[in-house]
Every structure is written in structure tokens, then in C-alpha cells.
CSV table of C-alpha atoms and ligand atoms in Angstrom, one decimal:
chain,number,residue,atom,x,y,z
T,15,MET,CA,-0.2,0.1,0.0
T,16,GLN,CA,1.1,3.8,-1.1
T,17,ILE,CA,1.4,6.4,1.4
T,18,ASN,CA,1.2,9.8,-0.1
T,19,PHE,CA,1.4,13.2,1.7
T,20,THR,CA,0.0,16.1,0.3
T,21,ASP,CA,-0.9,19.9,1.4
T,22,THR,CA,-4.4,20.1,-0.2
T,23,ARG,CA,-7.3,17.8,-0.6
T,24,PRO,CA,-7.3,16.2,-4.1
T,25,SER,CA,-10.4,17.8,-5.4
T,26,ASP,CA,-11.6,14.1,-7.1
T,27,ALA,CA,-11.5,12.5,-3.3
T,28,ARG,CA,-14.2,10.2,-3.5
T,29,LEU,CA,-13.6,8.8,0.2
T,30,VAL,CA,-12.6,11.0,2.8
T,31,ALA,CA,-11.6,10.1,6.3
T,32,HIS,CA,-11.4,11.8,9.6
T,33,ILE,CA,-9.7,10.3,13.1
T,34,VAL,CA,-12.0,11.3,15.7
T,35,ASP,CA,-10.9,11.7,19.3
T,36,LYS,CA,-14.0,11.3,21.9
T,37,GLY,CA,-16.8,13.4,21.8
T,38,LYS,CA,-14.7,16.1,19.4
T,39,MET,CA,-16.4,15.6,15.9
T,40,PRO,CA,-14.5,17.5,13.4
T,41,SER,CA,-15.9,21.0,12.6
T,42,GLY,CA,-17.2,21.7,9.2
T,43,LEU,CA,-18.8,18.4,8.3
T,44,GLU,CA,-22.1,17.9,6.8
T,45,ALA,CA,-25.1,18.4,9.2
T,46,SER,CA,-25.8,15.0,8.0
T,47,ILE,CA,-23.0,13.6,8.9
T,48,ASP,CA,-23.3,14.9,12.5
T,49,GLU,CA,-26.6,13.6,12.8
T,50,GLY,CA,-26.1,10.0,11.5
T,51,ALA,CA,-23.1,9.6,13.8
T,52,SER,CA,-25.0,10.4,16.8
T,53,VAL,CA,-27.9,8.3,15.4
T,54,ALA,CA,-25.6,5.3,15.1
T,55,ARG,CA,-23.7,5.9,18.4
T,56,PHE,CA,-20.8,7.1,17.0
T,57,GLU,CA,-18.8,8.9,20.2
T,58,GLY,CA,-15.1,8.7,18.7
T,59,LYS,CA,-14.2,5.4,20.8
T,60,PRO,CA,-10.9,3.4,19.9
T,61,GLY,CA,-11.8,1.5,16.9
T,62,GLN,CA,-15.2,2.8,16.7
T,63,PHE,CA,-16.0,3.3,12.8
T,64,PHE,CA,-18.8,5.2,11.0
T,65,ASP,CA,-19.3,6.1,7.5
T,66,SER,CA,-21.5,8.2,5.2
T,67,PHE,CA,-22.5,9.7,2.1
T,68,VAL,CA,-22.7,13.4,1.3
T,69,GLU,CA,-22.8,15.5,-1.9
T,70,ARG,CA,-19.9,17.7,-2.6
T,71,GLY,CA,-19.6,20.1,-5.7
T,72,GLY,CA,-22.1,17.6,-7.7
T,73,LYS,CA,-20.4,14.2,-6.4
T,74,THR,CA,-21.2,11.6,-4.2
T,75,VAL,CA,-18.2,11.8,-1.6
T,76,ARG,CA,-18.1,8.9,1.2
T,77,VAL,CA,-17.0,10.4,4.5
T,78,ALA,CA,-15.4,7.9,7.2
T,79,LEU,CA,-14.7,8.8,10.9
T,80,ALA,CA,-12.5,6.4,13.0
T,81,GLY,CA,-12.5,6.7,16.8
T,82,ALA,CA,-9.1,7.3,18.6
T,83,GLY,CA,-10.4,7.8,22.1
T,84,GLU,CA,-9.2,10.4,24.6
T,85,PRO,CA,-6.0,12.1,24.2
T,86,GLY,CA,-3.4,11.7,26.8
T,87,VAL,CA,-4.2,8.4,27.8
T,88,ASP,CA,-1.3,5.5,28.2
T,89,ALA,CA,-3.0,3.4,25.2
T,90,ARG,CA,-2.9,6.6,23.2
T,91,HIS,CA,-0.7,5.2,20.4
T,92,ALA,CA,-2.5,2.0,20.6
T,93,ASN,CA,-5.8,3.8,20.5
T,94,LEU,CA,-4.8,5.7,17.1
T,95,GLU,CA,-3.4,2.5,15.6
T,96,LYS,CA,-7.2,0.3,16.2
T,97,ALA,CA,-8.4,3.9,14.7
T,98,GLY,CA,-6.1,3.5,11.4
T,99,ALA,CA,-6.8,0.1,11.2
T,100,ALA,CA,-10.8,-0.1,11.3
T,101,LEU,CA,-10.4,2.2,8.1
T,102,ALA,CA,-8.1,-0.6,6.4
T,103,ALA,CA,-10.4,-3.6,7.5
T,104,SER,CA,-13.4,-1.4,6.3
T,105,TYR,CA,-12.0,-0.4,2.8
T,106,LEU,CA,-9.5,-3.2,2.2
T,107,THR,CA,-12.0,-4.9,-0.3
T,108,SER,CA,-14.8,-1.9,-0.7
T,109,GLY,CA,-13.9,-1.6,-4.2
T,110,ALA,CA,-12.4,2.0,-3.0
T,111,LYS,CA,-8.9,2.3,-4.5
T,112,GLU,CA,-8.1,5.5,-2.3
T,113,ILE,CA,-8.3,7.2,1.1
T,114,VAL,CA,-7.9,10.5,1.8
T,115,LEU,CA,-7.1,10.7,5.4
T,116,ASP,CA,-7.8,14.4,6.5
T,117,LEU,CA,-5.9,15.1,9.6
T,118,SER,CA,-6.3,18.9,9.5
T,119,GLY,CA,-7.8,20.1,12.6
T,120,SER,CA,-7.6,16.7,14.2
T,121,GLY,CA,-4.6,18.1,17.0
T,122,LEU,CA,-2.6,15.0,16.6
T,123,ASP,CA,1.2,15.3,16.7
T,124,HIS,CA,3.2,13.4,14.0
T,125,ILE,CA,4.1,10.7,16.0
T,126,GLU,CA,0.4,9.9,17.0
T,127,ALA,CA,-0.3,10.5,12.9
T,128,CYS,CA,2.1,7.7,12.2
T,129,ALA,CA,0.2,5.3,14.9
T,130,ALA,CA,-3.0,5.9,12.9
T,131,LEU,CA,-1.0,5.0,9.8
T,132,LEU,CA,0.7,2.5,11.1
T,133,GLY,CA,-2.4,0.6,12.2
T,134,LEU,CA,-3.7,1.5,8.8
T,135,ARG,CA,-0.9,-0.1,7.0
T,136,LEU,CA,-0.6,-3.1,8.9
T,137,ARG,CA,-4.0,-4.1,8.7
T,138,SER,CA,-4.6,-4.1,5.2
T,139,TRP,CA,-1.9,-7.2,4.9
T,140,ARG,CA,-2.8,-9.8,3.1
T,141,TYR,CA,-1.9,-13.1,1.2
T,142,ASP,CA,-3.5,-14.2,-1.3
T,143,ILE,CA,-1.2,-15.6,-3.9
T,144,TYR,CA,-2.6,-19.0,-3.9
T,145,ARG,CA,-5.8,-18.1,-3.8
T,146,THR,CA,-6.7,-18.5,-7.8
T,147,ARG,CA,-10.5,-18.4,-8.1
T,148,MET,CA,-11.4,-15.3,-5.8
T,149,LYS,CA,-14.7,-13.5,-7.0
T,150,ASP,CA,-14.1,-10.0,-7.5
T,151,GLU,CA,-15.7,-8.4,-4.3
T,152,GLN,CA,-12.9,-10.6,-2.3
T,153,LYS,CA,-10.0,-9.0,-3.8
T,154,VAL,CA,-8.1,-6.0,-2.3
T,155,THR,CA,-9.1,-3.3,-4.0
T,156,LEU,CA,-7.2,-0.1,-1.5
T,157,GLU,CA,-3.9,0.7,-3.3
T,158,SER,CA,-3.4,4.0,-1.3
T,159,VAL,CA,-3.7,6.5,1.3
T,160,THR,CA,-3.1,10.3,0.9
T,161,VAL,CA,-2.7,11.9,3.7
T,162,VAL,CA,-4.0,15.8,4.0
T,163,GLY,CA,-2.9,18.0,6.8
T,164,ALA,CA,-0.5,16.0,8.4
T,165,PRO,CA,1.2,17.5,11.3
T,166,ASP,CA,4.8,18.4,10.6
T,167,GLY,CA,7.3,16.0,10.7
T,168,THR,CA,4.8,13.6,9.9
T,169,GLU,CA,6.2,12.4,6.4
T,170,ALA,CA,9.9,12.6,7.5
T,171,GLU,CA,8.9,10.2,10.5
T,172,TRP,CA,6.6,8.0,8.6
T,173,ALA,CA,10.1,6.4,7.1
T,174,ASN,CA,11.0,4.6,10.3
T,175,TYR,CA,7.4,3.2,10.7
T,176,ALA,CA,7.3,2.3,6.9
T,177,ALA,CA,10.3,0.3,7.8
T,178,LEU,CA,8.6,-1.3,11.0
T,179,ALA,CA,5.7,-2.4,8.5
T,180,GLU,CA,8.0,-3.6,6.1
T,181,GLY,CA,9.7,-6.2,8.6
T,182,ILE,CA,6.8,-6.8,10.0
T,183,ASP,CA,5.0,-8.3,6.4
T,184,PHE,CA,8.1,-10.1,5.9
T,185,THR,CA,7.6,-11.7,9.0
T,186,ARG,CA,4.0,-12.5,8.2
T,187,GLU,CA,4.9,-13.8,4.9
T,188,LEU,CA,7.5,-16.3,6.1
T,189,VAL,CA,5.0,-17.3,9.0
T,190,ALA,CA,2.1,-17.6,6.6
T,191,GLU,CA,3.9,-19.8,3.8
T,192,PRO,CA,3.8,-23.5,4.0
T,193,ALA,CA,6.7,-25.9,4.8
T,194,ASN,CA,6.5,-27.0,0.6
T,195,LYS,CA,7.5,-23.5,0.1
T,196,VAL,CA,9.5,-21.9,3.2
T,197,TYR,CA,12.1,-25.0,4.1
T,198,PRO,CA,15.7,-24.1,5.8
T,199,VAL,CA,17.4,-23.4,2.3
T,200,SER,CA,14.5,-21.2,1.0
T,201,PHE,CA,14.2,-19.4,4.1
T,202,VAL,CA,17.7,-18.0,3.7
T,203,GLU,CA,17.2,-17.6,-0.1
T,204,ARG,CA,14.1,-14.9,0.9
T,205,CYS,CA,16.5,-13.0,3.5
T,206,GLU,CA,19.3,-13.0,1.0
T,207,LYS,CA,16.7,-11.3,-1.4
T,208,ARG,CA,15.3,-9.0,0.9
T,209,PHE,CA,18.8,-8.1,2.4
T,210,ASP,CA,20.2,-7.6,-0.9
T,211,GLY,CA,21.7,-4.0,-1.2
T,212,THR,CA,20.7,-2.9,2.4
T,213,GLY,CA,23.9,-2.9,3.9
T,214,ALA,CA,23.5,-6.1,6.2
T,215,LYS,CA,25.8,-8.7,6.0
T,216,LEU,CA,24.1,-12.5,6.0
T,217,VAL,CA,26.6,-15.4,6.8
T,218,VAL,CA,25.1,-18.9,6.2
T,219,LEU,CA,26.2,-22.1,7.6
T,220,ASP,CA,25.5,-25.2,5.8
T,221,GLU,CA,25.5,-28.8,7.1
T,222,ASP,CA,29.2,-29.8,6.5
T,223,ALA,CA,30.1,-26.2,8.3
T,224,MET,CA,27.7,-27.1,11.4
T,225,GLU,CA,29.1,-30.6,11.7
T,226,GLU,CA,32.8,-29.3,11.8
T,227,LEU,CA,31.6,-26.6,14.6
T,228,GLY,CA,30.0,-30.0,16.4
T,229,MET,CA,26.8,-28.8,16.3
T,230,GLY,CA,25.1,-32.5,16.9
T,231,ALA,CA,22.2,-30.9,18.5
T,232,LEU,CA,21.1,-29.3,15.6
T,233,LEU,CA,21.9,-31.5,13.0
T,234,GLY,CA,20.2,-34.4,15.1
T,235,VAL,CA,16.5,-32.5,14.7
T,236,GLY,CA,17.5,-32.4,11.0
T,237,GLN,CA,18.8,-35.8,10.5
T,238,GLY,CA,15.5,-37.1,9.1
T,239,SER,CA,14.2,-34.1,6.6
T,240,GLU,CA,15.4,-34.4,3.1
T,241,GLN,CA,15.6,-30.7,3.6
T,242,PRO,CA,19.1,-29.9,4.6
T,243,SER,CA,19.5,-27.8,7.7
T,244,ARG,CA,20.8,-24.1,7.7
T,245,LEU,CA,22.1,-21.8,10.1
T,246,LEU,CA,21.9,-18.0,9.2
T,247,ALA,CA,23.0,-14.9,10.7
T,248,ILE,CA,22.2,-11.2,9.7
T,249,GLU,CA,24.6,-9.0,11.0
T,250,TRP,CA,23.6,-4.8,11.2
T,251,ASN,CA,26.7,-2.7,12.2
T,252,GLY,CA,24.8,0.8,12.4
T,253,GLY,CA,26.3,1.7,16.0
T,254,GLY,CA,30.2,2.2,16.9
T,255,ASP,CA,32.5,-0.6,18.3
T,256,GLU,CA,30.4,-2.1,21.2
T,257,LYS,CA,29.1,-5.6,21.3
T,258,PRO,CA,26.3,-6.4,19.7
T,259,ILE,CA,22.5,-7.2,21.1
T,260,ALA,CA,22.0,-10.8,19.5
T,261,PHE,CA,18.4,-11.9,18.7
T,262,VAL,CA,18.1,-15.9,18.4
T,263,GLY,CA,15.2,-17.3,16.2
T,264,LYS,CA,13.5,-21.1,16.3
T,265,GLY,CA,13.3,-21.9,12.8
T,266,VAL,CA,11.8,-25.4,12.8
T,267,THR,CA,10.1,-24.9,9.2
T,268,PHE,CA,7.8,-27.6,10.0
T,269,ASP,CA,7.5,-30.1,13.6
T,270,THR,CA,5.6,-33.3,12.8
T,271,GLY,CA,7.3,-34.2,16.1
T,272,GLY,CA,9.8,-36.6,14.3
T,273,ILE,CA,9.8,-40.4,15.7
T,274,SER,CA,7.5,-38.9,19.0
T,275,ILE,CA,5.1,-38.1,16.2
T,276,LYS,CA,2.4,-35.8,16.7
T,277,PRO,CA,-1.5,-36.4,16.4
T,278,GLY,CA,-2.3,-35.7,13.1
T,279,PRO,CA,-5.6,-33.2,13.8
T,280,GLY,CA,-3.8,-29.7,13.8
T,281,MET,CA,-0.2,-30.9,12.7
T,282,TRP,CA,-0.7,-28.3,10.0
T,283,ASP,CA,-0.2,-25.4,12.6
T,284,MET,CA,3.5,-26.5,12.6
T,285,LYS,CA,4.0,-24.8,9.6
T,286,TRP,CA,4.5,-21.8,11.9
T,287,ASP,CA,7.3,-23.4,14.1
T,288,MET,CA,9.7,-21.3,12.4
T,289,GLY,CA,7.7,-18.1,14.0
T,290,GLY,CA,10.9,-17.1,15.9
T,291,ALA,CA,13.0,-17.4,13.5
T,292,GLY,CA,10.4,-15.0,11.3
T,293,ALA,CA,10.3,-12.5,14.0
T,294,VAL,CA,14.0,-12.3,14.2
T,295,ALA,CA,14.3,-11.9,10.3
T,296,GLY,CA,11.4,-9.5,10.0
T,297,ALA,CA,13.1,-7.1,12.9
T,298,MET,CA,16.2,-7.1,11.3
T,299,LEU,CA,14.6,-6.2,8.4
T,300,ALA,CA,12.9,-3.3,10.1
T,301,LEU,CA,16.1,-2.2,12.1
T,302,VAL,CA,18.4,-2.2,8.8
T,303,LYS,CA,16.0,-0.4,6.7
T,304,ARG,CA,15.4,2.6,9.4
T,305,LYS,CA,19.2,2.3,9.7
T,306,ALA,CA,18.9,1.7,13.5
T,307,LYS,CA,22.0,3.4,15.3
T,308,ALA,CA,23.3,-0.2,16.6
T,309,ASN,CA,25.2,-3.1,16.4
T,310,ILE,CA,22.9,-6.0,16.0
T,311,VAL,CA,23.0,-9.8,15.2
T,312,GLY,CA,20.2,-11.8,14.1
T,313,VAL,CA,20.6,-15.6,14.0
T,314,VAL,CA,18.0,-18.2,13.1
T,315,GLY,CA,18.3,-22.0,13.2
T,316,LEU,CA,16.6,-23.5,10.2
T,317,VAL,CA,16.0,-27.5,10.6
T,318,GLU,CA,12.7,-29.4,9.7
T,319,ASN,CA,11.9,-32.0,12.2
T,320,MET,CA,10.6,-35.3,10.2
T,321,PRO,CA,10.3,-39.2,11.0
T,322,ASP,CA,12.4,-41.2,9.0
T,323,GLY,CA,14.9,-43.9,8.9
T,324,LYS,CA,17.5,-41.7,9.2
T,325,ALA,CA,15.7,-39.6,12.0
T,326,GLN,CA,17.1,-39.4,15.4
T,327,ARG,CA,15.5,-42.0,17.8
T,328,PRO,CA,13.9,-41.3,21.4
T,329,GLY,CA,17.1,-42.1,23.7
T,330,ASP,CA,19.4,-41.0,21.4
T,331,ILE,CA,22.4,-38.9,22.7
T,332,VAL,CA,23.9,-35.7,20.9
T,333,THR,CA,26.8,-33.9,21.7
T,334,SER,CA,26.1,-30.0,21.3
T,335,MET,CA,28.6,-27.5,20.3
T,336,SER,CA,29.0,-26.4,23.8
T,337,GLY,CA,30.2,-30.1,24.5
T,338,GLN,CA,27.4,-30.6,26.7
T,339,THR,CA,25.6,-34.0,25.9
T,340,ILE,CA,21.9,-34.4,25.5
T,341,GLU,CA,19.5,-37.6,25.8
T,342,VAL,CA,16.9,-36.8,23.2
T,343,LEU,CA,14.2,-38.6,25.0
T,344,ASN,CA,11.4,-36.8,22.9
T,345,THR,CA,12.1,-35.9,19.6
T,346,ASP,CA,9.6,-33.4,19.6
T,347,ALA,CA,11.1,-31.5,22.1
T,348,GLU,CA,13.2,-30.3,19.0
T,349,GLY,CA,13.5,-26.7,19.5
T,350,ARG,CA,15.5,-26.3,22.6
T,351,LEU,CA,18.1,-28.7,20.5
T,352,VAL,CA,18.2,-26.2,17.5
T,353,LEU,CA,18.4,-23.3,19.7
T,354,CYS,CA,21.2,-24.3,22.2
T,355,ASP,CA,23.7,-24.7,19.2
T,356,ALA,CA,22.5,-21.7,18.0
T,357,LEU,CA,22.9,-19.9,21.2
T,358,HIS,CA,26.4,-21.5,22.0
T,359,TRP,CA,27.7,-20.3,18.4
T,360,VAL,CA,26.4,-16.8,18.8
T,361,GLN,CA,28.2,-16.1,22.0
T,362,THR,CA,31.7,-17.6,20.7
T,363,GLU,CA,31.3,-15.9,17.4
T,364,TYR,CA,29.9,-12.3,18.5
T,365,SER,CA,30.2,-12.4,22.1
T,366,PRO,CA,27.3,-10.2,22.3
T,367,ALA,CA,26.1,-7.5,25.2
T,368,ARG,CA,22.7,-9.0,25.6
T,369,ILE,CA,21.1,-12.0,24.2
T,370,VAL,CA,17.3,-12.4,23.6
T,371,ASP,CA,15.6,-15.6,21.7
T,372,PHE,CA,12.4,-15.8,20.4
T,373,ALA,CA,10.9,-19.6,19.6
T,374,THR,CA,7.2,-21.4,19.8
T,375,LEU,CA,8.9,-23.6,22.4
T,376,THR,CA,6.2,-25.3,24.2
T,377,GLY,CA,2.5,-26.1,23.8
T,378,ALA,CA,2.1,-25.7,27.5
T,379,MET,CA,3.1,-21.6,27.1
T,380,LEU,CA,-0.3,-21.4,25.3
T,381,ILE,CA,-1.9,-23.1,28.1
T,382,ALA,CA,-0.3,-20.9,30.9
T,383,LEU,CA,-0.9,-17.7,28.9
T,384,GLY,CA,-3.0,-18.3,25.9
T,385,ASN,CA,-2.8,-15.5,23.1
T,386,GLU,CA,-2.2,-12.6,25.2
T,387,HIS,CA,1.2,-12.6,26.2
T,388,GLY,CA,4.2,-14.1,25.4
T,389,GLY,CA,6.2,-16.0,28.0
T,390,MET,CA,9.4,-14.4,29.2
T,391,PHE,CA,12.3,-16.0,31.0
T,392,ALA,CA,15.0,-14.0,32.1
T,393,ASN,CA,18.9,-14.2,34.3
T,394,ASP,CA,18.7,-10.5,34.2
T,395,ASP,CA,16.2,-8.1,35.9
T,396,THR,CA,17.3,-5.0,33.8
T,397,LEU,CA,16.7,-6.8,30.3
T,398,ALA,CA,13.5,-8.5,31.9
T,399,GLU,CA,12.2,-4.9,32.6
T,400,ASP,CA,13.6,-3.5,29.7
T,401,LEU,CA,11.5,-6.3,27.0
T,402,LEU,CA,8.2,-5.9,29.3
T,403,ALA,CA,8.5,-2.0,28.7
T,404,ALA,CA,9.1,-2.4,25.1
T,405,GLY,CA,6.1,-4.9,25.0
T,406,ARG,CA,3.8,-2.4,26.9
T,407,GLN,CA,4.6,0.4,24.2
T,408,THR,CA,4.2,-1.5,21.2
T,409,GLY,CA,1.5,-4.0,22.3
T,410,ASP,CA,3.6,-7.0,21.9
T,411,LYS,CA,3.0,-8.0,25.3
T,412,LEU,CA,5.0,-10.4,27.5
T,413,TRP,CA,4.5,-11.9,31.0
T,414,ARG,CA,7.7,-12.8,33.1
T,415,MET,CA,8.3,-16.4,34.1
T,416,PRO,CA,10.4,-17.8,37.2
T,417,LEU,CA,13.6,-19.8,36.3
T,418,GLY,CA,15.4,-21.4,39.3
T,419,PRO,CA,17.4,-24.3,40.6
T,420,ALA,CA,14.8,-26.5,41.6
T,421,TYR,CA,13.6,-26.8,37.9
T,422,ASP,CA,16.8,-27.2,36.8
T,423,LYS,CA,17.3,-30.2,38.6
T,424,LEU,CA,14.5,-31.7,36.6
T,425,ILE,CA,16.1,-31.9,33.3
T,426,ASP,CA,19.3,-33.9,34.7
T,427,SER,CA,20.2,-37.1,33.2
T,428,PRO,CA,21.1,-40.3,34.6
T,429,ILE,CA,23.2,-41.2,31.7
T,430,SER,CA,24.2,-37.8,30.0
T,431,ASP,CA,24.5,-34.1,31.1
T,432,MET,CA,20.6,-33.4,30.7
T,433,LYS,CA,17.7,-34.8,29.0
T,434,ASN,CA,15.4,-32.6,26.4
T,435,ILE,CA,12.1,-33.1,28.5
T,436,GLY,CA,11.1,-32.7,32.1
T,437,PRO,CA,8.0,-34.3,33.6
T,438,ARG,CA,4.7,-32.6,32.4
T,439,GLU,CA,4.6,-30.3,34.7
T,440,ALA,CA,6.0,-27.0,34.3
T,441,GLY,CA,7.0,-28.3,30.6
T,442,SER,CA,7.9,-24.1,29.4
T,443,ILE,CA,9.8,-23.2,32.2
T,444,THR,CA,11.9,-26.7,32.2
T,445,ALA,CA,12.7,-25.8,28.8
T,446,ALA,CA,13.7,-22.5,29.5
T,447,GLN,CA,16.1,-23.8,32.1
T,448,PHE,CA,17.4,-26.1,29.2
T,449,LEU,CA,18.4,-23.2,26.9
T,450,LYS,CA,19.9,-21.3,30.5
T,451,ARG,CA,22.7,-24.3,30.4
T,452,PHE,CA,24.0,-22.9,27.2
T,453,ILE,CA,24.4,-19.2,28.5
T,454,MET,CA,28.2,-18.2,29.7
T,455,ASP,CA,29.2,-16.2,32.0
T,456,ASP,CA,25.7,-14.9,32.9
T,457,THR,CA,25.7,-12.8,29.6
T,458,PRO,CA,22.2,-11.1,30.2
T,459,TRP,CA,19.7,-13.4,28.4
T,460,ALA,CA,15.8,-13.8,28.1
T,461,HIS,CA,13.8,-16.3,26.2
T,462,CYS,CA,10.5,-15.4,24.7
T,463,ASP,CA,8.0,-18.5,24.4
T,464,ILE,CA,5.8,-17.5,21.6
T,465,ALA,CA,3.9,-20.0,20.9
T,466,GLY,CA,0.5,-18.5,21.6
T,467,MET,CA,1.5,-15.1,19.5
T,468,VAL,CA,2.7,-16.0,16.2
T,469,TRP,CA,-0.8,-17.4,15.0
T,470,SER,CA,-4.1,-15.6,15.4
T,471,GLU,CA,-7.6,-17.4,14.8
T,472,LYS,CA,-9.3,-14.4,14.7
T,473,PRO,CA,-8.3,-10.7,13.7
T,474,GLY,CA,-6.9,-8.5,16.0
T,475,HIS,CA,-6.2,-4.7,16.2
T,476,THR,CA,-3.9,-4.8,13.7
T,477,TRP,CA,-3.7,-8.1,12.0
T,478,GLY,CA,-6.5,-10.3,10.1
T,479,LYS,CA,-6.9,-14.1,10.8
T,480,GLY,CA,-3.4,-16.0,10.8
T,481,ALA,CA,0.0,-14.7,10.6
T,482,THR,CA,0.2,-12.0,13.4
T,483,GLY,CA,3.9,-10.4,12.8
T,484,TYR,CA,4.5,-10.9,16.8
T,485,GLY,CA,7.9,-10.1,18.1
T,486,VAL,CA,9.1,-7.7,15.4
T,487,ARG,CA,8.0,-4.2,17.0
T,488,LEU,CA,9.6,-5.6,20.5
T,489,MET,CA,12.8,-6.4,18.9
T,490,ASP,CA,12.4,-2.8,17.4
T,491,GLN,CA,11.6,-1.2,20.4
T,492,LEU,CA,14.1,-2.3,22.8
T,493,VAL,CA,16.9,-1.5,20.5
T,494,ARG,CA,15.5,2.2,20.4
T,495,ASN,CA,15.1,2.3,24.1
T,496,THR,CA,18.3,0.6,25.4
T,497,ILE,CA,21.1,1.2,22.6
T,498,GLU,CA,20.0,4.3,20.1
T,499,ASN,CA,19.0,6.3,23.2
Z,18,BES,N1,6.4,-26.4,18.5
Z,18,BES,C1,6.2,-27.4,19.5
Z,18,BES,C2,5.4,-26.3,20.6
Z,18,BES,C3,4.1,-25.9,20.0
Z,18,BES,C4,2.8,-26.2,19.9
Z,18,BES,C5,4.1,-24.4,19.5
Z,18,BES,C6,1.9,-25.8,19.7
Z,18,BES,C7,3.0,-23.8,19.3
Z,18,BES,C8,1.6,-24.6,19.0
Z,18,BES,C9,7.1,-27.7,20.2
Z,18,BES,O1,8.4,-28.3,19.2
Z,18,BES,C10,6.9,-29.4,20.8
Z,18,BES,O2,6.6,-29.9,20.4
Z,18,BES,N2,6.7,-29.3,22.4
Z,18,BES,C11,6.4,-30.3,23.2
Z,18,BES,C12,7.5,-30.5,24.0
Z,18,BES,C13,7.2,-31.4,24.9
Z,18,BES,C14,7.3,-32.6,23.8
Z,18,BES,C15,8.1,-31.7,26.0
Z,18,BES,C16,4.9,-29.7,23.4
Z,18,BES,O3,4.8,-28.5,24.0
Z,18,BES,O4,4.1,-30.4,23.8
Z,19,MN,MN1,8.0,-30.6,18.4
Z,20,ZN,ZN1,8.5,-27.3,17.7
């Protein structure tokens, strides 16, 4: 979607939208609109929507009102996103090609204006490439938004938000694509395309390279698949010579469970078991596109978990790159096996100042927190607070979960250094404890279990059904708050 800025309202505008604070109807509208809005009980509540037709200069013009709630509240930006999103949701397939968004007299500042535009931009994402028989009325018609009377500085600031939206779109694309389209090698190829010419450096390890490094845990997971595994690092050096922050993602492009195979119903969801890797790739794209003043490295471990004659068996013992041995009691607890080698590698290669990993790691996380919060585990209170704050600011919400020695004990193995599962209880915590065993020298580290956040069965305020793009804004905001300031 194209977003343009102009000073004067185009004379041929057929759809004119206004952002309306609670109880503050724009002045100068036709009486019929004021009347209609009042009859429809439109008050300007966040996300509330009203539209009506009027005659202007002999033409029929559609006038839309999107509610933004009260100014000055904590949720102000989220509310403005809702207002923008309401416009996108209403007009995406309405037949309208252009919305003229009239912000003159709205009282918004330039950041608030961008928030409304971001909501509009994010909510208009669709992925229809496999739908070849769509009826005309199902197709997206909206092509552009022309913003009139934007506050000073909006257009310049929008460039940063457009980069963010591009990153979120990329994450959603990777997550939405099925596993016959996005597998380790094609995941890397899509990244190579997207990052081409951006100034980011991509490092790709193939199976031989990983074998050489001793990544037996990651390789064990991919061993039953025809698709070769990959490790991808995306480096961005936009800062000085300080140590980078590292983002690490679980990229299981399909998780059948392996020999500990999952039941058939719902297994299709496991195409998005690369949601952590997708979020890291999208966040890196956003950060790189807006030329973040920070050193950042994004690392994703990419594998497909399949049952096969060559697949690893329950009970197999693998040696991770760290040298620690792991008894693989359940081949479906594969995410931690991929992450432990990716985490060890990023530390030896980049000595990051901080590490945050993102993974659709456990079904238990979904049971605990549903689709409202990602679960966050951290060995460092400051990093935990920074992440929680970024979550509150962006709407990518997190909830902190505990770690501790009593949980750690639960993954001790009688025959090797650890086993890859604990008892049924506290399943998300023992998974986090497993990862913690691969963090060296108490480097500040946080693990975000986003199993409930990557995919949505119902539309949310800036997404439709399907891939949400969760995590991209969280990482972007964390970098803004803690490195760029
Ligand atoms: N990818 C799954 C976790 C998952 C489940 C994510 C549902 C999103 C929705 C993960 O690899 C897995 O299978 N975890 C097991 C771990 C268990 C075997 C200890 C689980 O949660 O059942
Ligand atoms: Mn699994
Ligand atoms: Zn998995």
C-alpha cells in the first residue's frame, strides 16, 4: 500500500476519512454526518467506525470517521493504531482504491499521526497468492492512502514506521507460507533477496560447516529430513564499536514431532514453528531498513523435524557444540536442541552484550498464557524490565515467568549431562532451564516463548486471521529504548 502526503485535499476525492477523538467531531462536516453519527452512537471510542455519503460539488463522497478515544492516555498510540486499522478493515475490499485521510484540525502530533497510519498499513496486509479463484468482491482494492494536513514532521517520521511495517510484513509472509515453500534453504534465499543492497551482512552455515563446529544437537533434529539444515546470521553494524545485541530465533520450518510424532489433527499449525526465526528476520529487516544506530546480530537455526529411517530416535544421545551431551527422550522437544547450538554459536562468534531468543517452544506456554502474552524468562532483571516495557509500548505483550535451580534439576539425566524433557508439569520452565545451560558467564539473556502469539485464529487490532508478526515491534522498540538513546 502506497502512503502519500499532500497539502491540499485532492478535488476528486471520493472517500475522505477523519480520525476522531472521543466526543470531538471534526468541525465543518455536513449536518447529515453529525446527525448520522449521533444516531449510530458514534462517539469516537477507540476503533469505533462510522461512514456515510454526502454530496459535495455535485459528486457523491463517502465520509468516514474512525474513533481514537481520549487524548493523553497511556494507550494513546495503540488507540490511534486501532483507528487506522478500522479504516483498513472497512475499505480493504470495499471497491475503494484510495482513502484521503484528512488530518487537518485533528490535533494529532506527528508521532500520533504515524501511529494511525501504522495501524492502517498493518491491518491492510493480506496474502492471497494461492487463491486463484477469488471473486472480484473478495479481492483487495485499496491501493493508496493520501494524507492531507499531516502535522509537521509526519512524512519524515513515517519512513521509520514504513521500515517497521516492511519488517512485520516479511515476518507474516515467512510464517504464512507452508512448509513446502519455506524450508531452511528457501528461508535463507528469501532473506538474501530481502537484505540485498541494504548493507546488512548475511552469514550462512551449511550442514558441513555445522558438522565441523560440532553442532550435534541442531543437526540431530534435521537428520530425518530431506531438507538440509541451515544456520543464518544477519549482521547489522549501525553503531560504534560496542558489542552487539543478539536476537536468536527457532526456525523449525515444519515440526511433525519426528519419531515422537504428533497427532494428525492440528499438525498443519506446525508450519509456523519457525515463528521465532520469522520474527528475528523481520525485526532485522526493520532495523536495517531504518538504519538503526546500533550493532545487532540476528541468528536463526533452520531445520525440518521429520520421522524417517534416518531420523534420530528417542533415547539417542547427541553432543552439542558446547560439548554438553543431551539425551533426546522426546524428538518433539526439538526447538531447544536447535536453539542450544545457535545460542552457543552466537556467543563464541560475537560475544554479544545481551541475548534475546524467540521461539514457539512449548504447547504448555499456550496453556498458561493463551494468546495474550508471550512468556518471558530471564537471568537478568534489567533486561527483563526492558523487554516488559517494550512490550507495553508496542502491544507485543510479555509476561515474566520464573527460573530456578529446583526446575533446573528436573532435566538432569542419569546417563548424560541433561535430557531434553522434564516431567509434564512446568513444561515451559524446564524448556527455558535447558536453554539457560547454554548461556556463558551470566551474559544477560532472555527467552521469549511465543507459541501463543505467532498465529491468530481471529482478527486482532492490527492483524487479520493468521500470521500476526508478533515480536518485530518488540525487538525494534528494545533497540530504540536501550541502545539508540
Ligand atoms: N513446536 C512445539 C510447541 C508448540 C505447540 C508450539 C503448539 C505452538 C503450538 C514444540 O516443538 C513441541 O512440540 N513441544 C512439546 C514439548 C514436549 C514434548 C516436552 C510440547 O509442547 O508438547
Ligand atoms: Mn516439537
Ligand atoms: Zn517445535
